[in-house]
Short mmCIF file of N, CA and C in Angstrom, two decimals:
data_model
loop_
_atom_site.label_atom_id
_atom_site.label_comp_id
_atom_site.label_asym_id
_atom_site.label_seq_id
_atom_site.Cartn_x
_atom_site.Cartn_y
_atom_site.Cartn_z
N MET A 1076 -16.31 0.42 -13.60
CA MET A 1076 -15.13 1.08 -13.04
C MET A 1076 -15.13 2.54 -13.48
N HIS A 1077 -14.72 3.40 -12.58
CA HIS A 1077 -14.62 4.83 -12.87
C HIS A 1077 -13.64 5.04 -14.03
N PRO A 1078 -13.98 5.91 -15.00
CA PRO A 1078 -13.09 6.11 -16.16
C PRO A 1078 -11.67 6.54 -15.76
N ARG A 1079 -11.54 7.38 -14.74
CA ARG A 1079 -10.20 7.82 -14.33
C ARG A 1079 -9.39 6.64 -13.78
N ALA A 1080 -10.04 5.73 -13.06
CA ALA A 1080 -9.34 4.56 -12.55
C ALA A 1080 -8.80 3.71 -13.70
N GLN A 1081 -9.62 3.49 -14.72
CA GLN A 1081 -9.16 2.72 -15.88
C GLN A 1081 -8.03 3.44 -16.59
N GLN A 1082 -8.12 4.76 -16.66
CA GLN A 1082 -7.05 5.55 -17.27
C GLN A 1082 -5.73 5.36 -16.51
N LEU A 1083 -5.78 5.37 -15.18
CA LEU A 1083 -4.58 5.15 -14.38
C LEU A 1083 -4.00 3.75 -14.60
N ILE A 1084 -4.85 2.74 -14.64
CA ILE A 1084 -4.40 1.36 -14.88
C ILE A 1084 -3.67 1.28 -16.21
N ASP A 1085 -4.27 1.86 -17.25
CA ASP A 1085 -3.68 1.80 -18.59
C ASP A 1085 -2.41 2.63 -18.70
N ALA A 1086 -2.47 3.88 -18.23
CA ALA A 1086 -1.34 4.80 -18.40
C ALA A 1086 -0.12 4.39 -17.58
N LEU A 1087 -0.35 3.83 -16.40
CA LEU A 1087 0.76 3.50 -15.50
C LEU A 1087 1.15 2.03 -15.53
N GLY A 1088 0.43 1.23 -16.32
CA GLY A 1088 0.75 -0.19 -16.41
C GLY A 1088 0.53 -0.93 -15.11
N LEU A 1089 -0.55 -0.60 -14.39
CA LEU A 1089 -0.84 -1.24 -13.11
C LEU A 1089 -1.31 -2.68 -13.34
N LYS A 1090 -0.91 -3.56 -12.44
CA LYS A 1090 -1.26 -4.98 -12.51
C LYS A 1090 -2.02 -5.37 -11.24
N PRO A 1091 -2.83 -6.46 -11.29
CA PRO A 1091 -3.53 -6.90 -10.08
C PRO A 1091 -2.56 -7.24 -8.95
N HIS A 1092 -2.92 -6.83 -7.73
CA HIS A 1092 -2.10 -7.11 -6.54
C HIS A 1092 -2.72 -8.29 -5.79
N PRO A 1093 -1.91 -9.18 -5.21
CA PRO A 1093 -2.46 -10.34 -4.48
C PRO A 1093 -3.41 -9.97 -3.35
N GLU A 1094 -3.25 -8.80 -2.74
CA GLU A 1094 -4.13 -8.40 -1.63
C GLU A 1094 -5.39 -7.70 -2.12
N GLY A 1095 -5.48 -7.41 -3.44
CA GLY A 1095 -6.60 -6.67 -4.01
C GLY A 1095 -6.11 -5.38 -4.64
N GLY A 1096 -6.87 -4.84 -5.56
CA GLY A 1096 -6.49 -3.60 -6.23
C GLY A 1096 -5.45 -3.82 -7.31
N TRP A 1097 -4.85 -2.72 -7.75
CA TRP A 1097 -3.84 -2.74 -8.82
C TRP A 1097 -2.61 -1.99 -8.33
N TYR A 1098 -1.44 -2.40 -8.83
CA TYR A 1098 -0.20 -1.76 -8.36
C TYR A 1098 0.88 -1.83 -9.43
N ARG A 1099 1.94 -1.06 -9.19
CA ARG A 1099 3.19 -1.17 -9.94
C ARG A 1099 4.30 -0.64 -9.07
N GLN A 1100 5.37 -1.39 -8.96
CA GLN A 1100 6.53 -0.89 -8.21
C GLN A 1100 7.18 0.21 -9.05
N VAL A 1101 7.41 1.36 -8.43
CA VAL A 1101 8.02 2.48 -9.14
C VAL A 1101 9.44 2.77 -8.68
N TYR A 1102 9.83 2.22 -7.54
CA TYR A 1102 11.19 2.42 -7.07
C TYR A 1102 11.60 1.28 -6.14
N LYS A 1103 12.84 0.83 -6.34
CA LYS A 1103 13.46 -0.14 -5.44
C LYS A 1103 14.92 0.27 -5.31
N SER A 1104 15.30 0.70 -4.13
CA SER A 1104 16.66 1.17 -3.89
C SER A 1104 17.68 0.08 -4.17
N GLU A 1105 18.78 0.47 -4.78
CA GLU A 1105 19.89 -0.46 -4.95
C GLU A 1105 20.70 -0.59 -3.66
N GLU A 1106 20.54 0.37 -2.76
CA GLU A 1106 21.20 0.28 -1.45
C GLU A 1106 20.58 -0.87 -0.67
N ARG A 1107 21.41 -1.66 -0.02
CA ARG A 1107 20.94 -2.78 0.78
C ARG A 1107 21.19 -2.48 2.24
N VAL A 1108 20.24 -2.86 3.09
CA VAL A 1108 20.37 -2.67 4.53
C VAL A 1108 20.04 -3.98 5.23
N MET A 1109 20.52 -4.12 6.44
CA MET A 1109 20.22 -5.31 7.23
C MET A 1109 19.18 -4.93 8.29
N ARG A 1110 18.10 -5.68 8.32
CA ARG A 1110 17.08 -5.47 9.33
C ARG A 1110 17.63 -5.94 10.67
N MET A 1111 17.61 -5.06 11.66
CA MET A 1111 18.26 -5.34 12.94
C MET A 1111 17.64 -6.53 13.69
N ARG A 1112 16.33 -6.68 13.66
CA ARG A 1112 15.71 -7.70 14.51
C ARG A 1112 15.96 -9.13 14.05
N ASP A 1113 16.22 -9.32 12.72
CA ASP A 1113 16.42 -10.70 12.24
C ASP A 1113 17.59 -10.86 11.28
N GLY A 1114 18.28 -9.77 10.97
CA GLY A 1114 19.44 -9.85 10.09
C GLY A 1114 19.12 -10.00 8.62
N ALA A 1115 17.83 -9.95 8.24
CA ALA A 1115 17.45 -10.07 6.83
C ALA A 1115 17.95 -8.86 6.05
N GLU A 1116 18.50 -9.12 4.87
CA GLU A 1116 18.97 -8.04 4.01
C GLU A 1116 17.86 -7.64 3.05
N ARG A 1117 17.62 -6.33 2.95
CA ARG A 1117 16.56 -5.80 2.10
C ARG A 1117 17.05 -4.54 1.39
N SER A 1118 16.35 -4.14 0.33
CA SER A 1118 16.56 -2.81 -0.24
C SER A 1118 16.27 -1.79 0.84
N ALA A 1119 16.92 -0.65 0.77
CA ALA A 1119 16.69 0.37 1.79
C ALA A 1119 15.23 0.83 1.78
N ILE A 1120 14.64 0.97 0.59
CA ILE A 1120 13.25 1.43 0.49
C ILE A 1120 12.67 0.98 -0.85
N THR A 1121 11.38 0.73 -0.85
CA THR A 1121 10.63 0.45 -2.08
C THR A 1121 9.38 1.32 -2.09
N THR A 1122 8.89 1.61 -3.30
CA THR A 1122 7.68 2.42 -3.45
C THR A 1122 6.82 1.84 -4.56
N ILE A 1123 5.51 1.80 -4.31
CA ILE A 1123 4.56 1.36 -5.35
C ILE A 1123 3.47 2.41 -5.53
N TYR A 1124 2.87 2.40 -6.73
CA TYR A 1124 1.56 3.00 -6.96
C TYR A 1124 0.55 1.94 -6.57
N PHE A 1125 -0.58 2.35 -6.01
CA PHE A 1125 -1.62 1.40 -5.59
C PHE A 1125 -2.98 2.03 -5.82
N LEU A 1126 -3.85 1.31 -6.51
CA LEU A 1126 -5.18 1.80 -6.87
C LEU A 1126 -6.25 0.84 -6.35
N LEU A 1127 -7.23 1.39 -5.65
CA LEU A 1127 -8.40 0.63 -5.24
C LEU A 1127 -9.63 1.28 -5.84
N VAL A 1128 -10.57 0.47 -6.29
CA VAL A 1128 -11.83 0.97 -6.84
C VAL A 1128 -12.99 0.43 -6.01
N ALA A 1129 -14.15 1.04 -6.17
CA ALA A 1129 -15.34 0.61 -5.43
C ALA A 1129 -15.50 -0.90 -5.57
N GLY A 1130 -15.77 -1.55 -4.45
CA GLY A 1130 -15.96 -3.00 -4.44
C GLY A 1130 -14.68 -3.80 -4.25
N THR A 1131 -13.53 -3.12 -4.19
CA THR A 1131 -12.27 -3.81 -3.92
C THR A 1131 -11.72 -3.35 -2.58
N GLU A 1132 -10.76 -4.08 -2.08
CA GLU A 1132 -10.13 -3.70 -0.82
C GLU A 1132 -8.69 -4.20 -0.81
N SER A 1133 -7.92 -3.63 0.05
CA SER A 1133 -6.61 -4.17 0.41
C SER A 1133 -6.91 -5.11 1.58
N ALA A 1134 -6.86 -6.41 1.32
CA ALA A 1134 -7.25 -7.41 2.31
C ALA A 1134 -6.37 -7.31 3.55
N PRO A 1135 -6.89 -7.75 4.71
CA PRO A 1135 -6.08 -7.71 5.93
C PRO A 1135 -4.74 -8.43 5.72
N HIS A 1136 -3.68 -7.74 6.11
CA HIS A 1136 -2.34 -8.28 5.92
C HIS A 1136 -1.36 -7.64 6.89
N VAL A 1137 -0.19 -8.24 6.97
CA VAL A 1137 0.90 -7.74 7.80
C VAL A 1137 2.14 -7.62 6.92
N VAL A 1138 2.86 -6.51 7.07
CA VAL A 1138 4.14 -6.28 6.40
C VAL A 1138 5.20 -6.18 7.50
N GLN A 1139 6.37 -6.72 7.25
CA GLN A 1139 7.41 -6.78 8.28
C GLN A 1139 8.23 -5.50 8.44
N SER A 1140 7.90 -4.46 7.69
CA SER A 1140 8.59 -3.17 7.77
C SER A 1140 7.56 -2.06 7.89
N ASP A 1141 8.01 -0.88 8.32
CA ASP A 1141 7.12 0.29 8.35
C ASP A 1141 6.66 0.60 6.93
N GLU A 1142 5.39 1.00 6.80
CA GLU A 1142 4.81 1.34 5.50
C GLU A 1142 4.20 2.73 5.58
N VAL A 1143 4.61 3.60 4.67
CA VAL A 1143 4.09 4.96 4.60
C VAL A 1143 3.12 5.02 3.43
N TRP A 1144 1.85 5.34 3.72
CA TRP A 1144 0.81 5.50 2.70
C TRP A 1144 0.75 6.97 2.30
N HIS A 1145 0.69 7.23 0.97
CA HIS A 1145 0.64 8.58 0.43
C HIS A 1145 -0.62 8.70 -0.43
N PHE A 1146 -1.51 9.63 -0.11
CA PHE A 1146 -2.72 9.85 -0.91
C PHE A 1146 -2.37 10.73 -2.10
N TYR A 1147 -2.78 10.31 -3.32
CA TYR A 1147 -2.54 11.10 -4.53
C TYR A 1147 -3.81 11.73 -5.07
N GLU A 1148 -4.84 10.91 -5.30
CA GLU A 1148 -6.07 11.48 -5.87
C GLU A 1148 -7.24 10.53 -5.69
N GLY A 1149 -8.43 11.06 -5.97
CA GLY A 1149 -9.65 10.26 -5.91
C GLY A 1149 -10.40 10.47 -4.62
N ASP A 1150 -11.20 9.49 -4.27
CA ASP A 1150 -12.02 9.55 -3.06
C ASP A 1150 -11.18 9.16 -1.85
N PRO A 1151 -11.64 9.52 -0.64
CA PRO A 1151 -10.89 9.14 0.56
C PRO A 1151 -10.68 7.63 0.65
N LEU A 1152 -9.62 7.26 1.34
CA LEU A 1152 -9.28 5.87 1.61
C LEU A 1152 -9.45 5.64 3.10
N GLU A 1153 -10.17 4.58 3.46
CA GLU A 1153 -10.24 4.18 4.86
C GLU A 1153 -9.14 3.15 5.11
N LEU A 1154 -8.23 3.49 6.00
CA LEU A 1154 -7.11 2.63 6.35
C LEU A 1154 -7.38 2.08 7.75
N MET A 1155 -7.45 0.77 7.87
CA MET A 1155 -7.67 0.11 9.15
C MET A 1155 -6.33 -0.43 9.64
N ILE A 1156 -5.92 0.05 10.82
CA ILE A 1156 -4.63 -0.32 11.40
C ILE A 1156 -4.92 -0.89 12.78
N GLY A 1157 -4.88 -2.21 12.90
CA GLY A 1157 -5.33 -2.83 14.15
C GLY A 1157 -6.80 -2.46 14.35
N ASP A 1158 -7.13 -1.84 15.47
CA ASP A 1158 -8.51 -1.40 15.74
C ASP A 1158 -8.74 0.05 15.36
N GLU A 1159 -7.72 0.75 14.88
CA GLU A 1159 -7.82 2.17 14.52
C GLU A 1159 -8.27 2.32 13.07
N ARG A 1160 -9.07 3.36 12.81
CA ARG A 1160 -9.49 3.70 11.45
C ARG A 1160 -9.01 5.11 11.14
N VAL A 1161 -8.37 5.26 9.98
CA VAL A 1161 -7.83 6.55 9.55
C VAL A 1161 -8.29 6.80 8.13
N ALA A 1162 -8.71 8.02 7.83
CA ALA A 1162 -9.07 8.39 6.46
C ALA A 1162 -7.92 9.16 5.82
N LEU A 1163 -7.47 8.68 4.67
CA LEU A 1163 -6.50 9.43 3.87
C LEU A 1163 -7.28 10.16 2.79
N ASP A 1164 -6.98 11.45 2.62
CA ASP A 1164 -7.67 12.26 1.62
C ASP A 1164 -6.84 13.51 1.35
N ALA A 1165 -7.42 14.48 0.65
CA ALA A 1165 -6.69 15.70 0.28
C ALA A 1165 -6.23 16.50 1.50
N ASP A 1166 -6.87 16.32 2.65
CA ASP A 1166 -6.48 17.04 3.86
C ASP A 1166 -5.54 16.24 4.76
N HIS A 1167 -5.50 14.94 4.59
CA HIS A 1167 -4.63 14.05 5.39
C HIS A 1167 -3.98 13.09 4.41
N ARG A 1168 -2.85 13.48 3.86
CA ARG A 1168 -2.25 12.78 2.72
C ARG A 1168 -1.26 11.68 3.07
N VAL A 1169 -0.78 11.63 4.30
CA VAL A 1169 0.27 10.66 4.65
C VAL A 1169 -0.06 10.01 5.99
N HIS A 1170 0.13 8.69 6.05
CA HIS A 1170 -0.02 7.99 7.32
C HIS A 1170 0.94 6.80 7.34
N VAL A 1171 1.50 6.54 8.52
CA VAL A 1171 2.46 5.44 8.68
C VAL A 1171 1.79 4.27 9.39
N VAL A 1172 1.98 3.08 8.82
CA VAL A 1172 1.58 1.84 9.48
C VAL A 1172 2.87 1.19 9.99
N PRO A 1173 2.99 1.03 11.31
CA PRO A 1173 4.21 0.43 11.85
C PRO A 1173 4.39 -1.02 11.39
N ALA A 1174 5.61 -1.47 11.37
CA ALA A 1174 5.94 -2.85 11.01
C ALA A 1174 5.15 -3.83 11.87
N ARG A 1175 4.73 -4.92 11.23
CA ARG A 1175 4.11 -6.07 11.90
C ARG A 1175 2.75 -5.77 12.53
N VAL A 1176 2.06 -4.73 12.05
CA VAL A 1176 0.72 -4.39 12.54
C VAL A 1176 -0.29 -4.75 11.45
N LEU A 1177 -1.37 -5.41 11.84
CA LEU A 1177 -2.42 -5.80 10.90
C LEU A 1177 -3.02 -4.55 10.26
N GLN A 1178 -3.15 -4.57 8.94
CA GLN A 1178 -3.72 -3.44 8.22
C GLN A 1178 -4.59 -3.91 7.07
N SER A 1179 -5.52 -3.05 6.68
CA SER A 1179 -6.32 -3.25 5.48
C SER A 1179 -6.81 -1.87 5.05
N ALA A 1180 -7.38 -1.79 3.85
CA ALA A 1180 -7.84 -0.49 3.36
C ALA A 1180 -8.95 -0.70 2.35
N ARG A 1181 -9.78 0.35 2.21
CA ARG A 1181 -10.83 0.31 1.19
C ARG A 1181 -11.13 1.74 0.75
N PRO A 1182 -11.53 1.90 -0.51
CA PRO A 1182 -11.90 3.23 -0.98
C PRO A 1182 -13.27 3.61 -0.43
N LEU A 1183 -13.45 4.89 -0.14
CA LEU A 1183 -14.75 5.38 0.35
C LEU A 1183 -15.52 6.07 -0.78
N GLY A 1184 -15.36 5.57 -1.98
CA GLY A 1184 -16.03 6.12 -3.15
C GLY A 1184 -15.66 5.29 -4.37
N ALA A 1185 -15.65 5.94 -5.54
CA ALA A 1185 -15.42 5.24 -6.80
C ALA A 1185 -14.00 4.70 -6.96
N TYR A 1186 -13.01 5.50 -6.55
CA TYR A 1186 -11.62 5.04 -6.65
C TYR A 1186 -10.72 5.87 -5.74
N THR A 1187 -9.60 5.28 -5.36
CA THR A 1187 -8.57 5.95 -4.58
C THR A 1187 -7.22 5.54 -5.14
N PHE A 1188 -6.39 6.54 -5.45
CA PHE A 1188 -5.05 6.29 -5.97
C PHE A 1188 -4.04 6.78 -4.93
N VAL A 1189 -3.22 5.84 -4.45
CA VAL A 1189 -2.25 6.13 -3.39
C VAL A 1189 -0.89 5.56 -3.78
N GLY A 1190 0.09 5.85 -2.96
CA GLY A 1190 1.39 5.22 -3.06
C GLY A 1190 1.74 4.64 -1.71
N CYS A 1191 2.59 3.63 -1.70
CA CYS A 1191 3.06 3.02 -0.46
C CYS A 1191 4.57 2.88 -0.54
N SER A 1192 5.25 3.43 0.47
CA SER A 1192 6.70 3.31 0.57
C SER A 1192 7.01 2.46 1.80
N VAL A 1193 7.90 1.49 1.63
CA VAL A 1193 8.21 0.54 2.70
C VAL A 1193 9.72 0.56 2.95
N GLY A 1194 10.09 0.66 4.23
CA GLY A 1194 11.50 0.64 4.57
C GLY A 1194 11.74 -0.08 5.89
N PRO A 1195 12.71 -1.00 5.96
CA PRO A 1195 13.43 -1.54 4.82
C PRO A 1195 12.46 -2.07 3.76
N GLY A 1196 12.96 -2.12 2.53
CA GLY A 1196 12.12 -2.37 1.37
C GLY A 1196 11.28 -3.64 1.42
N PHE A 1197 10.16 -3.57 0.71
CA PHE A 1197 9.18 -4.65 0.65
C PHE A 1197 9.72 -5.83 -0.15
N GLU A 1198 9.49 -7.02 0.38
CA GLU A 1198 9.70 -8.29 -0.32
C GLU A 1198 8.46 -9.14 -0.03
N PHE A 1199 7.98 -9.89 -1.02
CA PHE A 1199 6.80 -10.71 -0.78
C PHE A 1199 7.03 -11.74 0.33
N ASP A 1200 8.28 -12.09 0.62
CA ASP A 1200 8.56 -12.99 1.75
C ASP A 1200 8.14 -12.36 3.08
N ASP A 1201 8.05 -11.03 3.12
CA ASP A 1201 7.71 -10.29 4.34
C ASP A 1201 6.23 -9.93 4.41
N PHE A 1202 5.42 -10.50 3.54
CA PHE A 1202 4.01 -10.15 3.39
C PHE A 1202 3.16 -11.35 3.78
N GLU A 1203 2.20 -11.12 4.68
CA GLU A 1203 1.33 -12.21 5.13
C GLU A 1203 -0.13 -11.76 5.04
N LEU A 1204 -0.89 -12.41 4.15
CA LEU A 1204 -2.34 -12.17 4.09
C LEU A 1204 -2.98 -12.83 5.30
N ARG A 1205 -3.95 -12.15 5.88
CA ARG A 1205 -4.68 -12.70 7.03
C ARG A 1205 -6.15 -12.78 6.68
N GLY A 1206 -6.89 -13.63 7.38
CA GLY A 1206 -8.33 -13.73 7.17
C GLY A 1206 -9.02 -12.44 7.56
N ALA A 1207 -10.18 -12.18 6.96
CA ALA A 1207 -10.93 -10.95 7.23
C ALA A 1207 -11.46 -10.92 8.65
#
């Protein structure tokens, strides 16, 4: 593992994520909102740190809310959204994955450190891992 990736895991207290990589929730709004399509109540927004290293990936999955990916540092990230491929890097730092769209991601080098903000906020009940 790249030394900087290990430093991030240790310094930020990142834990293994079920879809792959390491994460830590850094914000969960106390404001509650109702999702219009199904009436589910959620936090208004949640945000995590997310780290992927060479040989790991964010496995194909679906989230029931819009997800905004934020690039922080490291090598570019390849984000697969349905059939589209997008690279997040120092020149393209933010990309939105619409709710209920299949997505996955992988680092294009030693490590990629990003953040993900979800609104209405993320709950594991709204997360579905899919086969590769």
